[in-house]
Short mmCIF file of C-alpha atoms in Angstrom, two decimals:
data_model
loop_
_atom_site.label_atom_id
_atom_site.label_comp_id
_atom_site.label_asym_id
_atom_site.label_seq_id
_atom_site.Cartn_x
_atom_site.Cartn_y
_atom_site.Cartn_z
CA MET A 147 0.00 0.00 0.00
CA MET A 148 1.26 3.42 -0.89
CA ASP A 149 1.13 5.86 1.99
CA TYR A 150 0.28 8.90 -0.07
CA SER A 151 0.04 11.15 2.96
CA SER A 152 3.76 10.76 3.51
CA ILE A 153 4.60 10.91 -0.19
CA LEU A 154 2.79 13.97 -1.43
CA ASN A 155 4.05 17.52 -1.12
CA LYS A 156 2.92 18.82 2.28
CA THR A 157 2.50 22.36 1.07
CA VAL A 158 0.04 21.13 -1.56
CA THR A 159 -1.88 18.67 0.62
CA GLU A 160 -2.38 21.34 3.26
CA ILE A 161 -4.10 23.66 0.79
CA LYS A 162 -7.86 23.36 1.15
CA PRO A 163 -9.80 22.80 -2.04
CA SER A 164 -12.30 25.53 -2.77
CA GLY A 165 -15.21 25.00 -0.34
CA ILE A 166 -17.63 26.16 -2.98
CA ARG A 167 -17.58 22.99 -4.99
CA LYS A 168 -19.97 21.24 -2.58
CA PHE A 169 -22.31 24.19 -2.75
CA PHE A 170 -22.17 24.17 -6.52
CA ASP A 171 -23.07 20.49 -6.65
CA ILE A 172 -26.16 21.00 -4.49
CA ALA A 173 -27.29 23.80 -6.78
CA ALA A 174 -26.67 21.66 -9.85
CA GLU A 175 -29.08 19.01 -8.56
CA MET A 176 -32.03 21.36 -8.10
CA ASP A 177 -33.90 21.86 -11.33
CA ASP A 178 -35.47 25.23 -10.63
CA VAL A 179 -32.41 26.96 -9.24
CA ILE A 180 -31.93 30.61 -10.03
CA SER A 181 -28.23 31.13 -9.85
CA LEU A 182 -26.33 34.37 -9.37
CA SER A 183 -23.17 32.44 -8.72
CA ILE A 184 -21.46 32.18 -12.07
CA GLY A 185 -18.44 34.40 -12.72
CA GLU A 186 -18.51 33.95 -16.45
CA PRO A 187 -19.99 36.27 -19.11
CA ASP A 188 -23.34 35.16 -20.50
CA PHE A 189 -22.47 36.78 -23.83
CA GLN A 190 -21.13 34.54 -26.54
CA THR A 191 -17.66 35.18 -27.92
CA PRO A 192 -18.31 37.64 -30.79
CA TRP A 193 -19.10 35.59 -33.88
CA GLU A 194 -16.36 37.21 -35.97
CA VAL A 195 -13.81 36.08 -33.39
CA ARG A 196 -15.13 32.53 -33.46
CA LYS A 197 -15.07 32.64 -37.26
CA GLU A 198 -11.45 33.71 -37.21
CA GLY A 199 -10.65 30.72 -34.98
CA ILE A 200 -12.43 28.43 -37.43
CA ALA A 201 -10.65 30.04 -40.38
CA SER A 202 -7.26 29.45 -38.74
CA LEU A 203 -8.13 25.77 -38.39
CA GLU A 204 -9.23 25.62 -42.01
CA ARG A 205 -5.92 27.15 -43.05
CA GLY A 206 -4.19 24.42 -41.08
CA LYS A 207 -2.70 26.75 -38.48
CA THR A 208 -2.47 23.97 -35.92
CA LYS A 209 1.22 23.95 -34.99
CA TYR A 210 2.95 25.32 -31.91
CA THR A 211 3.57 29.03 -31.89
CA SER A 212 6.75 30.50 -30.41
CA ASN A 213 6.97 30.23 -26.62
CA LYS A 214 6.06 33.87 -26.24
CA GLY A 215 3.05 33.62 -28.54
CA LEU A 216 2.35 34.82 -32.09
CA ASP A 217 4.28 37.93 -33.09
CA GLU A 218 1.14 39.46 -34.48
CA LEU A 219 -0.78 38.84 -31.27
CA ARG A 220 1.93 40.35 -29.08
CA LYS A 221 1.97 43.41 -31.33
CA GLU A 222 -1.80 43.74 -31.02
CA ILE A 223 -1.60 43.35 -27.23
CA SER A 224 1.00 46.10 -27.19
CA ASN A 225 -1.23 48.36 -29.33
CA TYR A 226 -4.24 47.59 -27.18
CA LEU A 227 -2.54 48.39 -23.86
CA LYS A 228 -1.23 51.63 -25.31
CA ARG A 229 -4.60 52.57 -26.81
CA ARG A 230 -6.73 51.66 -23.79
CA TYR A 231 -4.49 52.21 -20.76
CA ASN A 232 -1.58 54.25 -22.00
CA VAL A 233 1.08 51.71 -21.05
CA SER A 234 3.87 50.89 -23.50
CA TYR A 235 5.18 47.35 -23.65
CA ASP A 236 7.64 46.21 -26.29
CA SER A 237 6.07 43.25 -28.09
CA LYS A 238 9.55 41.79 -28.62
CA ASP A 239 10.53 41.06 -25.05
CA GLU A 240 8.01 42.51 -22.61
CA ILE A 241 4.87 40.52 -23.45
CA LEU A 242 4.10 36.83 -22.94
CA VAL A 243 0.91 35.15 -24.15
CA THR A 244 -0.33 32.67 -21.53
CA VAL A 245 -3.03 30.08 -20.95
CA GLY A 246 -5.48 32.46 -19.32
CA GLY A 247 -4.67 35.21 -16.85
CA SER A 248 -4.36 32.47 -14.21
CA GLU A 249 -1.21 31.06 -15.75
CA ALA A 250 0.27 34.53 -15.93
CA ILE A 251 -0.37 35.06 -12.21
CA ASP A 252 1.15 31.70 -11.33
CA LEU A 253 4.24 32.33 -13.45
CA ALA A 254 4.79 35.81 -12.08
CA ILE A 255 4.48 34.63 -8.47
CA ARG A 256 6.87 31.75 -9.07
CA ALA A 257 9.40 33.93 -10.86
CA ILE A 258 9.43 36.55 -8.11
CA VAL A 259 8.83 34.75 -4.81
CA SER A 260 11.54 32.77 -3.00
CA PRO A 261 10.81 30.66 0.09
CA GLY A 262 10.10 32.89 3.07
CA ASP A 263 9.24 35.97 1.02
CA GLU A 264 6.11 37.81 2.08
CA VAL A 265 3.37 38.51 -0.43
CA ILE A 266 0.76 41.12 0.42
CA ILE A 267 -2.68 40.00 -0.76
CA PRO A 268 -5.74 42.24 -0.40
CA GLN A 269 -8.87 40.21 0.40
CA PRO A 270 -11.72 39.52 -0.27
CA SER A 271 -10.31 38.66 -3.66
CA TYR A 272 -10.13 35.91 -6.21
CA VAL A 273 -9.07 32.60 -4.69
CA CYS A 274 -5.80 31.84 -6.46
CA TYR A 275 -3.25 34.26 -5.00
CA GLU A 276 -2.92 32.68 -1.57
CA PRO A 277 -2.47 29.02 -2.63
CA MET A 278 -0.11 29.96 -5.45
CA THR A 279 1.98 31.99 -3.04
CA ARG A 280 2.17 29.04 -0.64
CA ILE A 281 3.13 26.62 -3.40
CA ALA A 282 5.98 28.98 -4.31
CA GLY A 283 7.11 28.84 -0.66
CA GLY A 284 5.98 32.39 0.00
CA VAL A 285 4.16 33.68 3.06
CA PRO A 286 0.80 35.31 2.33
CA VAL A 287 0.17 38.52 4.26
CA ILE A 288 -3.54 39.21 4.07
CA VAL A 289 -4.88 42.76 4.07
CA GLU A 290 -8.63 43.01 4.51
CA THR A 291 -10.18 45.73 2.39
CA LYS A 292 -13.30 47.33 3.89
CA ALA A 293 -16.74 48.22 2.57
CA GLU A 294 -16.38 51.73 4.04
CA ASP A 295 -13.24 52.22 1.89
CA GLU A 296 -15.16 50.91 -1.15
CA PHE A 297 -12.90 47.87 -0.90
CA LYS A 298 -9.85 49.82 -2.00
CA LEU A 299 -6.40 49.09 -0.62
CA THR A 300 -5.59 52.14 1.51
CA ARG A 301 -2.22 53.76 2.02
CA LYS A 302 -2.34 53.00 5.75
CA GLN A 303 -3.16 49.31 5.21
CA LEU A 304 -0.30 48.95 2.76
CA GLU A 305 2.21 50.71 5.01
CA ASP A 306 1.20 48.54 7.97
CA ALA A 307 1.57 45.33 5.96
CA ILE A 308 5.07 46.01 4.64
CA THR A 309 8.01 44.39 6.46
CA ASP A 310 11.62 43.91 5.43
CA LYS A 311 10.55 40.51 4.04
CA THR A 312 7.91 41.92 1.70
CA LYS A 313 8.69 40.90 -1.86
CA LEU A 314 5.46 41.30 -3.71
CA LEU A 315 2.13 43.11 -3.64
CA ILE A 316 -0.89 41.73 -5.47
CA LEU A 317 -3.29 44.33 -6.86
CA PRO A 318 -6.48 42.47 -7.79
CA PHE A 319 -8.46 45.37 -9.23
CA PRO A 320 -11.14 45.67 -10.55
CA CYS A 321 -11.87 43.19 -7.82
CA ASN A 322 -13.75 39.91 -7.89
CA PRO A 323 -15.85 39.69 -5.67
CA THR A 324 -16.07 43.20 -4.19
CA GLY A 325 -16.31 45.28 -7.36
CA GLY A 326 -13.70 47.60 -5.88
CA VAL A 327 -11.39 49.56 -8.19
CA MET A 328 -8.28 51.64 -7.60
CA GLU A 329 -8.52 55.07 -9.15
CA LYS A 330 -5.57 57.20 -10.18
CA LYS A 331 -5.14 58.91 -6.82
CA ASP A 332 -5.33 55.57 -4.98
CA LEU A 333 -2.62 54.11 -7.19
CA GLU A 334 -0.47 57.19 -6.75
CA GLU A 335 -0.58 56.53 -3.00
CA VAL A 336 0.57 52.96 -3.60
CA ALA A 337 3.35 54.18 -5.86
CA ASP A 338 4.42 56.65 -3.21
CA VAL A 339 4.60 53.96 -0.51
CA LEU A 340 6.55 51.60 -2.76
CA LYS A 341 8.96 54.25 -4.00
CA GLY A 342 12.53 53.37 -3.10
CA THR A 343 11.68 49.78 -2.13
CA ASN A 344 12.38 46.56 -4.04
CA ILE A 345 8.77 45.46 -3.77
CA MET A 346 7.27 44.13 -6.98
CA VAL A 347 3.61 44.31 -7.98
CA ILE A 348 1.39 41.87 -9.84
CA SER A 349 -1.60 43.75 -11.16
CA ASP A 350 -4.41 41.37 -12.09
CA GLU A 351 -6.45 43.44 -14.53
CA ILE A 352 -8.62 40.70 -16.02
CA TYR A 353 -11.75 42.83 -15.39
CA SER A 354 -10.21 46.06 -16.72
CA GLU A 355 -12.80 46.47 -19.49
CA LEU A 356 -15.55 46.21 -16.90
CA THR A 357 -14.90 49.49 -15.15
CA PHE A 358 -17.78 51.84 -14.39
CA THR A 359 -15.97 54.96 -13.27
CA GLY A 360 -16.02 58.05 -15.42
CA ASN A 361 -12.31 57.74 -16.14
CA GLY A 362 -12.28 54.06 -16.99
CA HIS A 363 -9.65 51.61 -15.83
CA ILE A 364 -6.30 52.94 -14.68
CA SER A 365 -3.43 50.53 -15.14
CA PRO A 366 -0.92 50.68 -12.25
CA ALA A 367 1.99 50.45 -14.72
CA SER A 368 0.89 53.80 -16.15
CA ILE A 369 1.58 55.54 -12.81
CA ASP A 370 4.96 57.23 -12.30
CA GLY A 371 7.51 54.88 -10.81
CA MET A 372 5.35 51.78 -11.17
CA PHE A 373 6.29 50.41 -14.60
CA GLU A 374 9.64 49.09 -13.42
CA ARG A 375 8.10 47.07 -10.58
CA THR A 376 4.81 45.93 -12.14
CA ILE A 377 3.78 42.76 -13.91
CA THR A 378 0.52 43.54 -15.69
CA VAL A 379 -1.75 40.55 -16.10
CA ASN A 380 -4.76 40.59 -18.35
CA GLY A 381 -6.63 38.31 -20.73
CA PHE A 382 -9.48 37.71 -23.10
CA SER A 383 -11.96 35.83 -20.90
CA LYS A 384 -13.96 38.68 -19.45
CA ALA A 385 -13.43 41.50 -21.94
CA PHE A 386 -14.26 39.44 -25.01
CA SER A 387 -16.31 36.65 -23.42
CA MET A 388 -13.62 34.14 -24.31
CA THR A 389 -13.39 32.11 -21.09
CA GLY A 390 -13.13 28.70 -22.73
CA TRP A 391 -10.40 29.81 -25.14
CA ARG A 392 -8.00 30.05 -22.20
CA LEU A 393 -5.94 33.00 -23.26
CA GLY A 394 -4.26 35.73 -21.26
CA TYR A 395 -0.97 37.60 -21.06
CA ALA A 396 1.67 38.93 -18.74
CA CYS A 397 3.63 42.10 -19.43
CA GLY A 398 6.53 43.58 -17.56
CA PRO A 399 10.13 44.77 -17.64
CA LYS A 400 12.16 42.52 -19.91
CA GLU A 401 14.54 41.38 -17.14
CA VAL A 402 11.58 39.90 -15.27
CA MET A 403 9.78 38.63 -18.36
CA LYS A 404 12.89 36.68 -19.37
CA GLU A 405 12.56 34.57 -16.21
CA ILE A 406 8.78 34.31 -16.43
CA ILE A 407 9.07 33.07 -20.01
CA LYS A 408 11.50 30.38 -18.86
CA ILE A 409 8.89 28.78 -16.57
CA HIS A 410 6.23 29.06 -19.27
CA GLN A 411 8.61 27.49 -21.80
CA PHE A 412 9.14 24.38 -19.70
CA ALA A 413 5.68 24.01 -18.14
CA ILE A 414 3.35 25.05 -20.97
CA MET A 415 5.45 25.68 -24.09
CA CYS A 416 2.87 27.91 -25.76
CA ALA A 417 -0.75 28.99 -25.52
CA PRO A 418 -3.29 27.28 -27.82
CA THR A 419 -2.67 28.34 -31.40
CA VAL A 420 -6.31 28.55 -32.49
CA SER A 421 -7.09 30.84 -29.55
CA GLN A 422 -4.20 33.11 -30.43
CA TYR A 423 -5.41 33.64 -33.98
CA ALA A 424 -8.93 34.38 -32.76
CA ALA A 425 -7.54 36.81 -30.18
CA VAL A 426 -5.74 38.85 -32.86
CA TRP A 427 -9.14 39.53 -34.40
CA ALA A 428 -10.65 40.37 -31.02
CA LEU A 429 -8.03 43.03 -30.33
CA LYS A 430 -8.17 44.48 -33.83
CA TYR A 431 -11.88 44.68 -34.49
CA CYS A 432 -13.95 44.21 -31.34
CA ASP A 433 -13.79 47.49 -29.42
CA GLU A 434 -17.41 48.09 -30.40
CA ASP A 435 -18.55 44.67 -29.14
CA VAL A 436 -16.84 45.37 -25.83
CA ARG A 437 -18.59 48.73 -25.53
CA GLU A 438 -21.97 47.13 -26.25
CA MET A 439 -21.43 44.46 -23.60
CA LEU A 440 -20.29 47.07 -21.10
CA LYS A 441 -23.49 49.02 -21.64
CA VAL A 442 -25.62 45.98 -20.90
CA TYR A 443 -23.55 45.06 -17.84
CA ASP A 444 -23.94 48.62 -16.61
CA GLN A 445 -27.75 48.42 -16.86
CA ARG A 446 -27.78 45.15 -14.95
CA ARG A 447 -25.36 46.57 -12.38
CA ARG A 448 -27.72 49.43 -11.57
CA LEU A 449 -30.67 47.06 -11.42
CA ILE A 450 -29.08 44.53 -9.06
CA THR A 451 -27.45 47.16 -6.82
CA LYS A 452 -30.75 48.91 -6.32
CA GLY A 453 -32.47 45.56 -5.87
CA PHE A 454 -30.24 44.51 -2.98
CA ASN A 455 -30.34 47.92 -1.34
CA ASP A 456 -34.15 47.93 -1.55
CA LEU A 457 -34.11 44.61 0.30
CA GLY A 458 -31.98 46.10 3.06
CA LEU A 459 -28.88 44.19 1.97
CA THR A 460 -26.77 47.25 1.52
CA CYS A 461 -24.03 47.73 -1.01
CA LYS A 462 -22.37 50.73 -2.57
CA GLU A 463 -22.45 50.74 -6.32
CA PRO A 464 -19.63 48.41 -7.41
CA LYS A 465 -17.23 50.24 -9.75
CA GLY A 466 -15.78 47.23 -11.54
CA ALA A 467 -16.05 43.56 -12.53
CA PHE A 468 -19.53 42.01 -12.80
CA TYR A 469 -20.43 41.33 -9.19
CA VAL A 470 -22.22 43.04 -6.35
CA PHE A 471 -21.08 42.34 -2.82
CA PRO A 472 -23.94 43.27 -0.50
CA SER A 473 -23.74 43.08 3.28
CA ILE A 474 -26.04 40.49 4.83
CA LYS A 475 -25.18 41.46 8.41
CA SER A 476 -28.69 42.84 9.01
CA THR A 477 -30.08 39.30 8.73
CA GLY A 478 -28.04 38.10 11.71
CA LEU A 479 -26.87 35.10 9.68
CA SER A 480 -23.31 34.23 8.78
CA SER A 481 -22.45 34.29 5.07
CA ASP A 482 -22.45 30.50 4.92
CA GLU A 483 -25.79 30.22 6.74
CA PHE A 484 -27.35 32.86 4.52
CA CYS A 485 -26.24 31.12 1.32
CA GLU A 486 -27.17 27.63 2.50
CA GLN A 487 -30.64 28.66 3.67
CA LEU A 488 -31.31 30.77 0.59
CA LEU A 489 -30.38 27.89 -1.67
CA ASP A 490 -32.21 25.29 0.37
CA ARG A 491 -35.45 27.22 0.83
CA TYR A 492 -35.70 29.54 -2.15
CA HIS A 493 -33.39 27.85 -4.63
CA VAL A 494 -31.26 30.90 -5.29
CA ALA A 495 -27.50 30.44 -5.44
CA VAL A 496 -25.13 33.21 -4.36
CA ILE A 497 -21.60 32.76 -3.03
CA PRO A 498 -20.65 33.41 0.61
CA GLY A 499 -18.11 36.22 0.93
CA THR A 500 -15.91 33.94 3.03
CA ALA A 501 -15.03 31.98 -0.11
CA PHE A 502 -12.81 34.95 -0.95
CA GLY A 503 -11.10 35.26 2.41
CA LYS A 504 -12.09 35.64 6.05
CA GLY A 505 -12.77 39.33 5.51
CA GLY A 506 -15.72 38.35 3.33
CA GLU A 507 -17.75 37.32 6.40
CA GLY A 508 -21.00 39.26 6.47
CA PHE A 509 -21.14 39.59 2.69
CA VAL A 510 -22.29 37.54 -0.27
CA ARG A 511 -21.29 37.74 -3.90
CA ALA A 512 -23.93 37.93 -6.59
CA SER A 513 -22.93 37.92 -10.21
CA TYR A 514 -24.89 39.90 -12.77
CA CYS A 515 -23.78 37.86 -15.77
CA TYR A 516 -27.44 37.08 -16.25
CA SER A 517 -30.41 38.44 -18.16
CA THR A 518 -32.41 41.13 -16.41
CA ASP A 519 -35.40 38.77 -16.16
CA HIS A 520 -33.23 36.29 -14.35
CA ILE A 521 -31.87 38.96 -12.00
CA ILE A 522 -35.35 40.28 -11.23
CA GLU A 523 -36.65 36.79 -10.43
CA ALA A 524 -33.65 36.08 -8.18
CA LEU A 525 -34.15 39.36 -6.30
CA LYS A 526 -37.83 38.53 -5.85
CA ARG A 527 -36.99 35.20 -4.25
CA ILE A 528 -34.27 36.74 -2.07
CA GLY A 529 -36.87 39.29 -0.94
CA GLN A 530 -39.25 36.49 0.08
CA PHE A 531 -36.40 34.80 1.97
CA ILE A 532 -35.53 38.02 3.84
CA LYS A 533 -39.20 38.44 4.84
CA THR A 534 -39.24 35.02 6.49
CA LEU A 535 -36.15 35.99 8.50
CA GLU A 536 -37.85 39.10 9.88
CA LYS A 537 -40.66 37.11 11.48
CA MET B 114 -36.90 59.45 -28.42
CA ASN B 115 -34.80 57.14 -26.24
CA ILE B 116 -33.03 54.42 -28.25
CA GLU B 117 -31.76 52.61 -25.17
CA LEU B 118 -35.28 52.45 -23.78
CA LEU B 119 -36.50 51.03 -27.10
CA ASN B 120 -33.72 48.44 -27.03
CA LEU B 121 -34.73 47.31 -23.55
CA LEU B 122 -38.42 47.17 -24.46
CA SER B 123 -37.66 45.23 -27.63
CA LYS B 124 -35.97 42.62 -25.45
CA ASN B 125 -38.75 42.49 -22.89
CA ALA B 126 -41.73 44.79 -23.09
CA ARG B 127 -42.94 43.63 -19.69
CA THR B 128 -40.00 45.03 -17.74
CA SER B 129 -41.49 47.33 -15.11
CA GLU B 130 -41.12 51.09 -15.48
CA GLU B 131 -39.20 51.16 -12.19
CA ASP B 132 -36.66 48.59 -13.40
CA LEU B 133 -36.29 50.33 -16.75
CA ALA B 134 -35.69 53.57 -14.91
CA THR B 135 -33.01 51.97 -12.71
CA MET B 136 -31.23 50.44 -15.67
CA LEU B 137 -31.22 53.70 -17.61
CA GLY B 138 -30.43 55.93 -14.69
CA ILE B 139 -33.57 58.07 -15.15
CA SER B 140 -36.79 58.38 -13.15
CA ALA B 141 -39.82 56.11 -13.55
CA GLU B 142 -41.81 59.22 -14.43
CA GLU B 143 -39.43 59.93 -17.32
CA VAL B 144 -39.76 56.35 -18.52
CA ARG B 145 -43.55 56.65 -18.49
CA SER B 146 -43.60 59.88 -20.43
CA GLU B 147 -40.94 58.68 -22.92
CA ILE B 148 -42.97 55.55 -23.63
CA LYS B 149 -46.19 57.51 -23.99
CA ASP B 150 -44.47 59.91 -26.34
CA MET B 151 -43.00 57.13 -28.48
CA GLU B 152 -46.36 55.39 -28.64
CA LYS B 153 -48.01 58.62 -29.72
CA LYS B 154 -45.41 59.22 -32.41
CA GLY B 155 -45.88 55.67 -33.68
CA TYR B 156 -42.35 54.50 -32.87
CA ILE B 157 -43.82 51.87 -30.58
CA CYS B 158 -46.65 50.18 -32.46
CA GLY B 159 -47.69 47.41 -30.09
CA TYR B 160 -46.66 44.82 -27.53
CA LYS B 161 -46.94 41.08 -28.08
CA ALA B 162 -45.92 37.84 -26.42
CA VAL B 163 -43.52 35.50 -28.18
CA ILE B 164 -45.35 32.17 -28.17
CA ASP B 165 -44.04 28.78 -29.16
CA TRP B 166 -47.30 27.50 -30.66
CA ASP B 167 -45.69 24.19 -31.59
CA LYS B 168 -45.43 23.34 -27.90
CA LEU B 169 -49.18 23.78 -27.52
CA ASP B 170 -50.06 21.19 -30.16
CA ASP B 171 -51.51 24.06 -32.08
CA THR B 172 -52.33 22.83 -35.57
CA SER B 173 -52.38 26.20 -37.29
CA VAL B 174 -49.94 26.73 -40.12
CA SER B 175 -47.98 29.66 -41.47
CA ALA B 176 -46.70 30.28 -44.93
CA ILE B 177 -44.44 32.78 -46.57
CA VAL B 178 -46.00 33.88 -49.84
CA ASP B 179 -43.86 35.70 -52.36
CA LEU B 180 -45.71 37.87 -54.87
CA ASN B 181 -44.84 39.60 -58.08
CA VAL B 182 -46.86 42.73 -58.51
CA VAL B 183 -47.30 45.31 -61.24
CA PRO B 184 -47.08 48.62 -59.43
CA LYS B 185 -49.97 50.96 -60.11
CA ALA B 186 -49.14 54.29 -61.67
CA GLY B 187 -49.14 56.97 -59.00
CA PHE B 188 -49.50 54.48 -56.13
CA GLY B 189 -46.43 52.26 -56.46
CA PHE B 190 -46.76 49.17 -54.29
CA GLU B 191 -48.53 50.94 -51.43
CA ASP B 192 -52.00 50.37 -52.74
CA VAL B 193 -51.78 46.62 -53.15
CA ALA B 194 -49.68 46.25 -49.98
CA ASP B 195 -52.35 48.09 -48.03
CA LYS B 196 -55.07 45.88 -49.47
CA ILE B 197 -53.14 42.72 -48.57
CA ALA B 198 -52.28 44.00 -45.10
CA SER B 199 -55.98 44.42 -44.35
CA PHE B 200 -56.67 40.68 -44.36
CA ALA B 201 -56.84 39.19 -40.87
CA GLN B 202 -54.95 36.11 -42.09
CA VAL B 203 -51.93 38.25 -42.98
CA GLU B 204 -49.33 38.67 -40.24
CA ALA B 205 -46.76 40.68 -42.17
CA VAL B 206 -46.22 42.34 -45.52
CA TYR B 207 -42.81 43.41 -46.76
CA LEU B 208 -41.57 45.08 -49.94
CA MET B 209 -38.55 43.08 -51.02
CA SER B 210 -35.49 43.39 -53.18
CA GLY B 211 -34.72 40.48 -55.49
CA VAL B 212 -36.88 38.21 -57.62
CA TYR B 213 -40.22 38.91 -55.90
CA ASP B 214 -41.74 42.25 -54.98
CA LEU B 215 -43.79 41.50 -51.89
CA THR B 216 -43.40 38.89 -49.20
CA VAL B 217 -46.52 38.11 -47.19
CA ILE B 218 -46.69 35.99 -44.06
CA VAL B 219 -50.02 34.22 -43.86
CA LYS B 220 -51.45 32.28 -40.95
CA GLY B 221 -54.32 29.82 -41.18
CA LYS B 222 -55.95 26.99 -39.24
CA THR B 223 -54.99 24.35 -41.78
CA LEU B 224 -52.84 23.98 -44.84
CA GLN B 225 -56.01 24.05 -46.97
CA ASP B 226 -57.03 27.28 -45.30
CA VAL B 227 -53.85 29.02 -46.35
CA ALA B 228 -53.88 27.47 -49.82
CA ARG B 229 -57.45 28.66 -50.30
CA PHE B 230 -56.58 32.14 -49.11
CA VAL B 231 -53.72 32.40 -51.58
CA ALA B 232 -55.78 31.00 -54.43
CA ARG B 233 -58.93 33.01 -53.75
CA GLU B 234 -57.63 36.29 -52.40
CA LEU B 235 -54.01 36.94 -53.27
CA ALA B 236 -53.43 35.30 -56.66
CA PRO B 237 -56.51 36.75 -58.38
CA MET B 238 -55.68 40.33 -57.42
CA GLU B 239 -55.54 42.43 -60.53
CA THR B 240 -51.96 43.59 -60.04
CA VAL B 241 -50.52 40.28 -58.81
CA THR B 242 -48.80 38.42 -61.64
CA SER B 243 -47.42 35.39 -59.80
CA THR B 244 -47.20 33.79 -56.35
CA SER B 245 -44.93 31.29 -54.66
CA THR B 246 -46.01 29.77 -51.36
CA HIS B 247 -43.66 28.22 -48.77
CA PHE B 248 -45.11 26.55 -45.71
CA VAL B 249 -43.28 26.84 -42.40
CA MET B 250 -42.44 23.38 -41.06
CA ARG B 251 -40.87 24.28 -37.74
CA ARG B 252 -39.85 27.41 -35.84
CA TYR B 253 -36.41 27.58 -34.26
CA LYS B 254 -36.27 31.26 -33.42
CA GLU B 255 -39.01 33.84 -33.28
CA LEU B 256 -38.59 37.59 -32.74
CA ASP B 257 -35.05 37.21 -31.38
CA VAL B 258 -36.06 34.43 -29.02
CA LYS B 259 -34.57 30.98 -29.51
CA LEU B 260 -37.28 28.33 -29.26
CA ILE B 261 -34.95 25.34 -29.20
CA ASN B 262 -32.14 24.47 -26.79
CA ALA B 263 -32.83 27.67 -24.96
CA ASP B 264 -32.36 26.35 -21.43
CA SER B 265 -28.63 25.75 -20.88
CA ASP B 266 -25.71 27.90 -21.96
CA GLY B 267 -23.08 25.48 -20.67
CA ARG B 268 -21.81 27.73 -17.91
CA GLY B 269 -21.36 26.82 -14.28
CA GLN B 270 -18.76 24.08 -14.68
CA LEU B 271 -16.09 26.10 -12.97
CA PHE B 272 -15.96 28.33 -9.96
CA VAL B 273 -14.36 31.71 -10.63
#
């Protein structure tokens, strides 16, 4: 008999699998579930993009690309980041095409973090930063962003978290699940704190196109003094509804990218070729599609924010991503209890805030990647659930 | 005129005025008066449900009837189009480019019903020179709404 518990890597076995899976499975077995749990666009990939993928297959473009990704795609990524966020990356040696933004985050953490290094992670946030840091031997230092700060990372929080072991800061904005964004002045504060240090930054900007501030998304690398220390991560999943294509990218100073590319070269080799060809089209011709989707998301965002507030589950208007993160503290239930009871009794699935870190207690995440009819029906049922709690 | 409001109504005309107002960032009162105004101006011509009659074992049939027409001097196609549009059996009348001039969508209780209507009413019209009738066998999408495989979009396999 193999004693796997003594064989397997302790760091890995000690990482808890996402607790949400169980919850998901329960929801999947109910046939009249109204879910607000999915973090995936309900829009189809624009047809022209799909057609370009098909055309590349028809032309027999089914070989590996270079490790870094297609030249043409890296050039388009460079153009796009300049055009949209005013950051200049050299397509030759500062851009790597990856298998989704997730790979880019993993690579960047592994290239930067040595055992014992501290990594500052704002939470509630997407679930991958903490386990990936641990697997790299790093020590996660969690900073809990607050509803009263609109879930921004504040100057004070950052200063308090920094020690002489701090190697890396993760900036997960626009933020899943909180909807928080960092505006220019917020990022300037971060830049000011980091000035003169050797602290690197991974900026996960996968939701950058889904920003509902007047000024649009601000990329940290565009702030004075930040380019040299920032790895910008982005991808096609959310902006172009291309989740299943698995395509993202990492950009940064060439000295860092050289090392990041090494890991990618050995672990992955290259991102899927068909997806890369389709992505070239997306970057060249789909600005209008993105704007149209943003408009619809914005309408739903207003609807669901008002809906929750009307029910007494308060939330400020989220400024980014496609989630609302209302407080459920007024119900007296924990996040887990709220979600379990809501699912069990009213067949509505939302995600407990605690899935995104301890600081998510007292909140739930509701996605608005759904039709307005669907959102309205879900809110109606949540309203009925809240009424039963008041009695 | 409010194009965004029209877009939302064209997707679901039953969305409440309050919800429309929230989505558009205007007041419910503004939504009401905009709608009234657009109805008055004839931009909004009616509200209907999208019904999948096939699911109801409804035996009625529809046909697309293409017509060639000699336009009347001074009236063009309007005159005959107006006459055809007046029949209760006619759901839609379009002026077309291409081989035929008018396309008419006809609904009847039975195939014979529709055939009779074409033979007795449309074909004999003085200005109609030829007809071509195509019966609808099955509906897959109606007024932007998919009637088949509409339930699952394949999401929800992965937690993000």
